[in-house]
Short mmCIF file of C-alpha atoms and ligand atoms in Angstrom, two decimals:
data_model
loop_
_atom_site.label_atom_id
_atom_site.label_comp_id
_atom_site.label_asym_id
_atom_site.label_seq_id
_atom_site.Cartn_x
_atom_site.Cartn_y
_atom_site.Cartn_z
CA MET Z 3 26.13 -24.65 24.39
CA SER Z 4 26.43 -22.33 21.40
CA ASN Z 5 26.42 -18.56 21.70
CA PHE Z 6 23.03 -18.53 20.05
CA THR Z 7 21.55 -20.96 22.59
CA ILE Z 8 22.96 -18.81 25.41
CA LEU Z 9 21.38 -15.76 23.82
CA LEU Z 10 18.03 -17.56 23.57
CA SER Z 11 18.10 -18.64 27.22
CA LEU Z 12 19.11 -15.10 28.28
CA GLN Z 13 16.12 -13.80 26.36
CA LYS Z 14 13.87 -16.30 28.15
CA ILE Z 15 15.23 -15.28 31.56
CA ALA Z 16 14.76 -11.59 30.74
CA GLY Z 17 11.21 -12.30 29.56
CA LEU Z 18 10.32 -14.29 32.68
CA LEU Z 19 11.85 -11.67 35.01
CA SER Z 20 9.90 -8.81 33.47
CA LEU Z 21 6.70 -10.89 33.47
CA ALA Z 22 7.20 -11.71 37.17
CA GLY Z 23 7.92 -8.03 37.90
CA ALA Z 24 4.80 -6.92 36.04
CA LEU Z 25 2.63 -9.45 37.90
CA ILE Z 26 3.98 -8.32 41.30
CA VAL Z 27 3.28 -4.67 40.46
CA VAL Z 28 -0.27 -5.51 39.31
CA ALA Z 29 -0.87 -7.53 42.51
CA VAL Z 30 0.40 -4.70 44.76
CA VAL Z 31 -1.66 -2.07 42.90
CA VAL Z 32 -4.82 -4.17 43.14
CA PHE Z 33 -4.18 -4.86 46.84
CA LEU Z 34 -3.59 -1.16 47.64
CA LEU Z 35 -6.70 -0.03 45.79
CA ILE Z 36 -8.97 -2.73 47.26
CA SER Z 37 -7.73 -2.22 50.83
CA ALA Z 38 -8.13 1.58 50.60
CA THR Z 39 -11.77 2.25 51.47
CA LYS Z 40 -11.89 5.86 52.67
CA GLU Z 41 -11.29 8.77 50.31
CA GLU Z 42 -7.99 9.85 51.95
CA ASP Z 43 -6.84 6.25 51.97
CA LYS Z 44 -7.38 6.22 48.24
CA THR Z 45 -5.18 9.28 47.76
CA THR Z 46 -2.42 7.68 49.83
CA ALA Z 47 -2.85 4.46 47.89
CA LYS Z 48 -2.53 6.36 44.62
CA GLU Z 49 0.68 8.03 45.80
CA LYS Z 50 2.08 4.66 46.80
CA VAL Z 51 1.19 3.28 43.37
CA TYR Z 52 2.96 6.18 41.62
CA LYS Z 53 6.06 5.71 43.75
CA LEU Z 54 6.06 2.00 42.98
CA ARG Z 55 5.64 2.68 39.28
CA GLY Z 56 8.69 4.95 39.31
CA ARG Z 57 10.79 2.32 41.06
CA TYR Z 58 9.58 -0.38 38.70
CA LEU Z 59 10.55 1.73 35.69
CA TRP Z 60 14.06 2.31 37.06
CA GLY Z 61 14.35 -1.40 37.83
CA ILE Z 62 13.48 -2.26 34.25
CA ILE Z 63 15.95 0.29 32.86
CA VAL Z 64 18.80 -1.04 35.02
CA MET Z 65 17.95 -4.65 34.15
CA ALA Z 66 17.76 -3.84 30.45
CA ILE Z 67 21.18 -2.16 30.48
CA VAL Z 68 22.78 -5.07 32.36
CA LEU Z 69 21.24 -7.68 30.03
CA LEU Z 70 22.23 -5.62 27.00
CA PHE Z 71 25.89 -5.77 28.02
CA ILE Z 72 25.76 -9.46 28.94
CA SER Z 73 24.10 -10.41 25.65
CA PHE Z 74 26.43 -8.30 23.47
CA LYS Z 75 29.02 -11.08 23.62
CA SER Z 76 26.58 -13.60 22.20
CA LEU Z 77 25.54 -11.62 19.14
CA PRO Z 78 25.91 -13.81 16.05
CA TYR Z 79 28.06 -11.28 14.19
CA SER Z 80 31.70 -11.62 13.40
CA HIS Z 81 34.00 -9.62 15.61
CA SER Z 82 37.08 -11.56 14.73
CA LYS Z 83 40.43 -9.90 15.25
CA GLU Z 84 42.39 -12.88 14.00
CA LYS Z 85 44.26 -12.54 10.74
CA ALA Z 86 42.32 -13.88 7.78
CA ALA Z 87 43.85 -16.82 5.92
CA GLU Z 88 42.04 -15.83 2.76
CA GLU Z 89 40.47 -12.62 1.46
CA VAL Z 90 37.56 -12.76 -0.94
CA THR Z 91 35.96 -9.87 -2.80
CA VAL Z 92 32.20 -10.17 -3.24
CA VAL Z 93 30.17 -7.93 -5.54
CA GLY Z 94 26.37 -7.90 -5.81
CA TYR Z 95 24.71 -6.96 -9.09
CA GLN Z 96 21.08 -6.90 -10.13
CA TRP Z 97 20.84 -9.87 -10.17
CA LEU Z 98 23.88 -12.00 -9.56
CA TRP Z 99 26.83 -12.50 -7.24
CA LYS Z 100 30.47 -12.38 -8.26
CA MET Z 101 33.29 -13.57 -6.03
CA ASP Z 102 37.03 -13.73 -6.44
CA LYS Z 103 40.00 -14.28 -4.16
CA GLY Z 104 42.00 -11.24 -3.16
CA VAL Z 105 41.26 -7.57 -2.60
CA TYR Z 106 39.92 -5.78 -5.65
CA ASN Z 107 40.25 -2.02 -5.93
CA ALA Z 108 39.67 -1.32 -9.64
CA LYS Z 109 36.38 -0.49 -11.37
CA LEU Z 110 33.58 -2.83 -10.32
CA GLU Z 111 32.29 -3.08 -13.90
CA ASP Z 112 35.54 -4.86 -14.78
CA PHE Z 113 35.44 -7.25 -11.84
CA GLY Z 114 35.86 -10.77 -13.19
CA GLY Z 115 34.56 -12.95 -10.37
CA LYS Z 116 32.19 -15.88 -10.59
CA ASN Z 117 29.16 -16.95 -8.58
CA GLU Z 118 31.06 -20.01 -7.39
CA ILE Z 119 34.21 -20.24 -5.29
CA GLU Z 120 36.32 -22.83 -3.45
CA LEU Z 121 37.56 -22.02 0.04
CA PRO Z 122 39.38 -23.92 2.81
CA VAL Z 123 37.72 -25.40 5.88
CA ASN Z 124 38.72 -24.20 9.40
CA LYS Z 125 40.45 -21.09 8.07
CA SER Z 126 39.33 -17.57 8.79
CA ILE Z 127 37.87 -16.10 5.60
CA LYS Z 128 37.50 -12.37 5.17
CA PHE Z 129 34.76 -11.40 2.71
CA ILE Z 130 34.90 -7.85 1.42
CA VAL Z 131 31.36 -7.22 0.29
CA THR Z 132 29.99 -4.45 -1.92
CA SER Z 133 27.40 -3.77 -4.62
CA THR Z 134 27.30 -1.99 -7.96
CA ASP Z 135 23.69 -0.84 -7.92
CA VAL Z 136 21.27 -1.25 -5.00
CA ASN Z 137 21.47 -2.82 -1.55
CA HIS Z 138 21.70 -6.59 -1.53
CA ASN Z 139 22.38 -8.94 1.33
CA PHE Z 140 25.14 -11.52 1.13
CA ALA Z 141 23.74 -14.43 3.14
CA ILE Z 142 25.47 -17.80 3.46
CA TYR Z 143 23.45 -20.95 4.18
CA ASN Z 144 24.85 -24.38 5.05
CA SER Z 145 23.77 -27.62 3.35
CA ALA Z 146 20.91 -27.98 5.84
CA GLY Z 147 19.55 -24.61 4.72
CA VAL Z 148 20.50 -22.84 7.95
CA LEU Z 149 21.76 -19.26 7.71
CA VAL Z 150 25.33 -19.25 9.04
CA THR Z 151 26.32 -15.63 8.51
CA GLN Z 152 25.39 -12.56 6.47
CA THR Z 153 26.13 -8.95 5.74
CA GLN Z 154 24.72 -6.14 3.63
CA ALA Z 155 26.15 -5.54 0.16
CA MET Z 156 25.93 -1.79 -0.33
CA PRO Z 157 26.95 0.42 -3.25
CA GLN Z 158 30.00 2.61 -2.57
CA HIS Z 159 30.65 0.82 0.67
CA LYS Z 160 32.72 -2.20 1.68
CA ASN Z 161 31.41 -4.41 4.43
CA ILE Z 162 33.77 -6.88 6.06
CA LEU Z 163 32.45 -10.28 7.00
CA GLN Z 164 34.93 -12.61 8.64
CA TYR Z 165 33.87 -16.21 9.05
CA THR Z 166 35.43 -19.62 9.64
CA PHE Z 167 33.66 -22.55 7.99
CA LYS Z 168 33.88 -25.45 10.45
CA GLU Z 169 32.41 -28.04 8.11
CA LYS Z 170 33.25 -29.07 4.60
CA GLY Z 171 30.51 -29.04 2.02
CA GLU Z 172 28.48 -26.89 -0.25
CA TYR Z 173 27.18 -23.59 1.08
CA GLN Z 174 24.57 -21.59 -0.75
CA ILE Z 175 24.57 -17.83 -1.10
CA LEU Z 176 21.20 -16.15 -1.31
CA CYS Z 177 20.25 -12.49 -1.39
CA LEU Z 178 18.52 -11.57 1.85
CA GLU Z 179 17.46 -8.06 0.87
CA TYR Z 180 14.69 -7.53 -1.65
CA CYS Z 181 16.39 -5.89 -4.64
CA GLY Z 182 13.95 -6.14 -7.53
CA THR Z 183 12.31 -8.56 -9.94
CA ALA Z 184 14.99 -11.27 -10.07
CA HIS Z 185 16.01 -11.03 -6.41
CA ASP Z 186 15.24 -14.75 -5.97
CA PHE Z 187 17.74 -15.66 -8.66
CA MET Z 188 20.75 -14.13 -6.92
CA VAL Z 189 22.27 -17.45 -5.98
CA GLY Z 190 25.88 -18.47 -5.50
CA ILE Z 191 27.84 -21.44 -4.19
CA ILE Z 192 30.81 -21.72 -1.85
CA HIS Z 193 32.60 -25.07 -1.84
CA ILE Z 194 34.41 -25.65 1.42
CA ASN Z 195 37.15 -28.28 1.14
CU1 CUA X 27 19.92 -8.84 -4.37
CU2 CUA X 27 17.90 -9.32 -3.38
#
Protein backbone atom coordinates (compact mmCIF):
# COMPACT_ATOMS: atom_id res chain seq x y z
CA MET A 1 0.00 0.00 0.00
CA SER A 2 1.53 3.32 -1.02
CA ASN A 3 1.58 6.36 1.24
CA PHE A 4 -0.91 7.99 -1.07
CA THR A 5 -3.36 5.08 -0.83
CA ILE A 6 -3.06 5.19 2.97
CA LEU A 7 -3.77 8.91 2.87
CA LEU A 8 -6.84 8.32 0.69
CA SER A 9 -8.23 5.64 3.00
CA LEU A 10 -7.55 7.87 6.04
CA GLN A 11 -9.51 10.62 4.32
CA LYS A 12 -12.38 8.19 3.70
CA ILE A 13 -12.40 7.08 7.35
CA ALA A 14 -12.36 10.70 8.54
CA GLY A 15 -15.21 11.53 6.15
CA LEU A 16 -17.32 8.56 7.26
CA LEU A 17 -16.70 9.28 10.96
CA SER A 18 -17.77 12.90 10.70
CA LEU A 19 -20.80 11.92 8.60
CA ALA A 20 -21.81 9.33 11.23
CA GLY A 21 -21.27 11.91 13.99
CA ALA A 22 -23.38 14.49 12.18
CA LEU A 23 -26.21 11.99 11.62
CA ILE A 24 -26.23 10.98 15.31
CA VAL A 25 -26.39 14.63 16.39
CA VAL A 26 -29.25 15.33 13.96
CA ALA A 27 -31.13 12.24 15.22
CA VAL A 28 -30.70 13.23 18.88
CA VAL A 29 -31.77 16.84 18.21
CA VAL A 30 -34.87 15.71 16.30
CA PHE A 31 -35.73 13.20 19.04
CA LEU A 32 -35.34 15.80 21.84
CA LEU A 33 -37.44 18.39 20.04
CA ILE A 34 -40.22 15.95 19.06
CA SER A 35 -40.43 14.37 22.52
CA ALA A 36 -40.55 17.77 24.26
CA THR A 37 -44.22 18.80 24.19
CA LYS A 38 -44.63 21.29 27.03
CA GLU A 39 -43.04 24.74 26.91
CA GLU A 40 -40.58 24.07 29.79
CA ASP A 41 -39.69 20.74 28.23
CA LYS A 42 -38.75 22.64 25.11
CA THR A 43 -36.40 24.91 27.05
CA THR A 44 -34.72 21.91 28.66
CA ALA A 45 -34.51 20.23 25.27
CA LYS A 46 -32.88 23.33 23.82
CA GLU A 47 -30.30 23.39 26.62
CA LYS A 48 -29.54 19.73 26.03
CA VAL A 49 -29.09 20.43 22.32
CA TYR A 50 -26.66 23.30 23.04
CA LYS A 51 -24.65 21.13 25.41
CA LEU A 52 -24.52 18.36 22.81
CA ARG A 53 -23.45 20.82 20.13
CA GLY A 54 -20.55 21.98 22.31
CA ARG A 55 -19.40 18.42 22.91
CA TYR A 56 -19.72 17.57 19.24
CA LEU A 57 -17.57 20.56 18.29
CA TRP A 58 -14.84 19.54 20.75
CA GLY A 59 -15.04 15.98 19.45
CA ILE A 60 -14.49 17.18 15.91
CA ILE A 61 -11.56 19.40 16.94
CA VAL A 62 -9.83 16.56 18.80
CA MET A 63 -10.44 14.14 15.92
CA ALA A 64 -9.15 16.65 13.38
CA ILE A 65 -5.93 17.22 15.35
CA VAL A 66 -5.31 13.47 15.76
CA LEU A 67 -5.95 12.77 12.06
CA LEU A 68 -3.78 15.72 11.08
CA PHE A 69 -0.80 14.22 12.91
CA ILE A 70 -1.43 10.70 11.62
CA SER A 71 -1.73 11.88 8.02
CA PHE A 72 1.35 14.15 8.15
CA LYS A 73 3.55 11.11 7.55
CA SER A 74 1.74 10.26 4.34
CA LEU A 75 2.05 13.65 2.68
CA PRO A 76 3.49 13.20 -0.81
CA TYR A 77 6.31 15.71 -0.27
CA SER A 78 9.95 14.92 0.04
CA HIS A 79 11.30 14.99 3.56
CA SER A 80 14.39 13.04 2.76
CA LYS A 81 17.35 13.38 5.08
CA GLU A 82 19.51 10.99 3.10
CA LYS A 83 22.51 12.39 1.29
CA ALA A 84 21.81 13.15 -2.35
CA ALA A 85 23.81 11.20 -4.93
CA GLU A 86 23.40 13.99 -7.44
CA GLU A 87 22.60 17.70 -7.22
CA VAL A 88 20.84 19.45 -10.07
CA THR A 89 20.22 23.17 -10.47
CA VAL A 90 16.90 24.03 -12.13
CA VAL A 91 16.02 27.51 -13.35
CA GLY A 92 12.63 28.58 -14.70
CA TYR A 93 12.41 31.35 -17.29
CA GLN A 94 9.46 32.78 -19.18
CA TRP A 95 9.13 30.36 -20.88
CA LEU A 96 11.60 27.53 -20.62
CA TRP A 97 13.41 25.28 -18.16
CA LYS A 98 17.16 25.00 -17.78
CA MET A 99 18.84 22.24 -15.81
CA ASP A 100 22.43 21.40 -15.08
CA LYS A 101 24.27 19.13 -12.67
CA GLY A 102 25.86 20.72 -9.65
CA VAL A 103 25.11 23.72 -7.46
CA TYR A 104 25.14 27.02 -9.31
CA ASN A 105 25.71 30.25 -7.41
CA ALA A 106 26.65 32.76 -10.13
CA LYS A 107 24.32 35.08 -12.06
CA LEU A 108 21.23 33.28 -13.34
CA GLU A 109 21.41 35.11 -16.68
CA ASP A 110 24.67 33.25 -17.34
CA PHE A 111 23.34 29.84 -16.33
CA GLY A 112 24.10 27.43 -19.16
CA GLY A 113 21.72 24.55 -18.50
CA LYS A 114 19.48 22.76 -20.97
CA ASN A 115 15.87 21.62 -20.89
CA GLU A 116 17.04 18.01 -21.01
CA ILE A 117 19.11 16.04 -18.52
CA GLU A 118 20.23 12.47 -17.82
CA LEU A 119 20.06 11.17 -14.26
CA PRO A 120 20.58 7.79 -12.55
CA VAL A 121 17.80 5.47 -11.43
CA ASN A 122 17.41 4.55 -7.71
CA LYS A 123 19.66 7.39 -6.56
CA SER A 124 18.50 10.29 -4.45
CA ILE A 125 18.46 13.41 -6.62
CA LYS A 126 18.44 16.84 -5.07
CA PHE A 127 16.91 19.51 -7.32
CA ILE A 128 17.69 23.09 -6.38
CA VAL A 129 14.89 25.02 -8.02
CA THR A 130 14.60 28.75 -8.69
CA SER A 131 13.29 31.25 -11.24
CA THR A 132 14.57 34.38 -12.94
CA ASP A 133 11.27 36.20 -13.39
CA VAL A 134 7.90 35.03 -12.05
CA ASN A 135 6.68 32.00 -10.12
CA HIS A 136 6.73 28.75 -12.06
CA ASN A 137 6.15 25.23 -10.86
CA PHE A 138 8.65 22.49 -11.57
CA ALA A 139 6.46 19.41 -11.97
CA ILE A 140 7.78 16.00 -12.99
CA TYR A 141 5.51 13.48 -14.74
CA ASN A 142 6.31 9.84 -15.46
CA SER A 143 5.83 8.19 -18.87
CA ALA A 144 2.22 7.38 -17.97
CA GLY A 145 1.54 11.08 -17.46
CA VAL A 146 1.25 10.80 -13.68
CA LEU A 147 2.66 13.62 -11.57
CA VAL A 148 5.43 12.13 -9.42
CA THR A 149 6.71 15.19 -7.60
CA GLN A 150 6.77 18.98 -7.84
CA THR A 151 7.89 22.20 -6.26
CA GLN A 152 7.54 25.93 -6.84
CA ALA A 153 10.22 27.76 -8.81
CA MET A 154 10.36 31.21 -7.25
CA PRO A 155 12.53 34.23 -8.05
CA GLN A 156 15.17 35.01 -5.41
CA HIS A 157 14.44 31.79 -3.62
CA LYS A 158 15.83 28.26 -3.82
CA ASN A 159 13.46 25.38 -3.23
CA ILE A 160 14.90 21.95 -2.56
CA LEU A 161 13.17 18.95 -4.05
CA GLN A 162 14.72 15.59 -3.25
CA TYR A 163 13.43 12.62 -5.18
CA THR A 164 14.49 9.08 -6.07
CA PHE A 165 13.37 7.83 -9.48
CA LYS A 166 12.49 4.16 -9.03
CA GLU A 167 11.93 3.45 -12.71
CA LYS A 168 14.02 4.07 -15.77
CA GLY A 169 12.50 6.00 -18.62
CA GLU A 170 11.60 9.40 -19.87
CA TYR A 171 10.03 11.85 -17.45
CA GLN A 172 8.42 15.05 -18.62
CA ILE A 173 8.71 18.39 -16.87
CA LEU A 174 5.76 20.71 -17.17
CA CYS A 175 5.08 24.07 -15.55
CA LEU A 176 2.27 23.70 -13.04
CA GLU A 177 1.83 27.39 -12.25
CA TYR A 178 0.28 29.72 -14.80
CA CYS A 179 3.07 32.12 -15.74
CA GLY A 180 1.92 33.89 -18.90
CA THR A 181 1.25 33.41 -22.60
CA ALA A 182 3.64 30.55 -23.33
CA HIS A 183 3.18 28.74 -20.01
CA ASP A 184 2.13 25.57 -21.90
CA PHE A 185 5.44 25.50 -23.74
CA MET A 186 7.60 25.23 -20.63
CA VAL A 187 8.50 21.60 -21.21
CA GLY A 188 11.60 19.64 -20.28
CA ILE A 189 12.76 16.04 -20.25
CA ILE A 190 14.58 13.96 -17.65
CA HIS A 191 16.08 10.70 -18.89
CA ILE A 192 16.47 8.20 -16.08
CA ASN A 193 18.99 5.46 -16.88
CU1 LIG B 1 6.08 28.66 -16.05
CU2 LIG B 1 3.82 28.26 -16.14
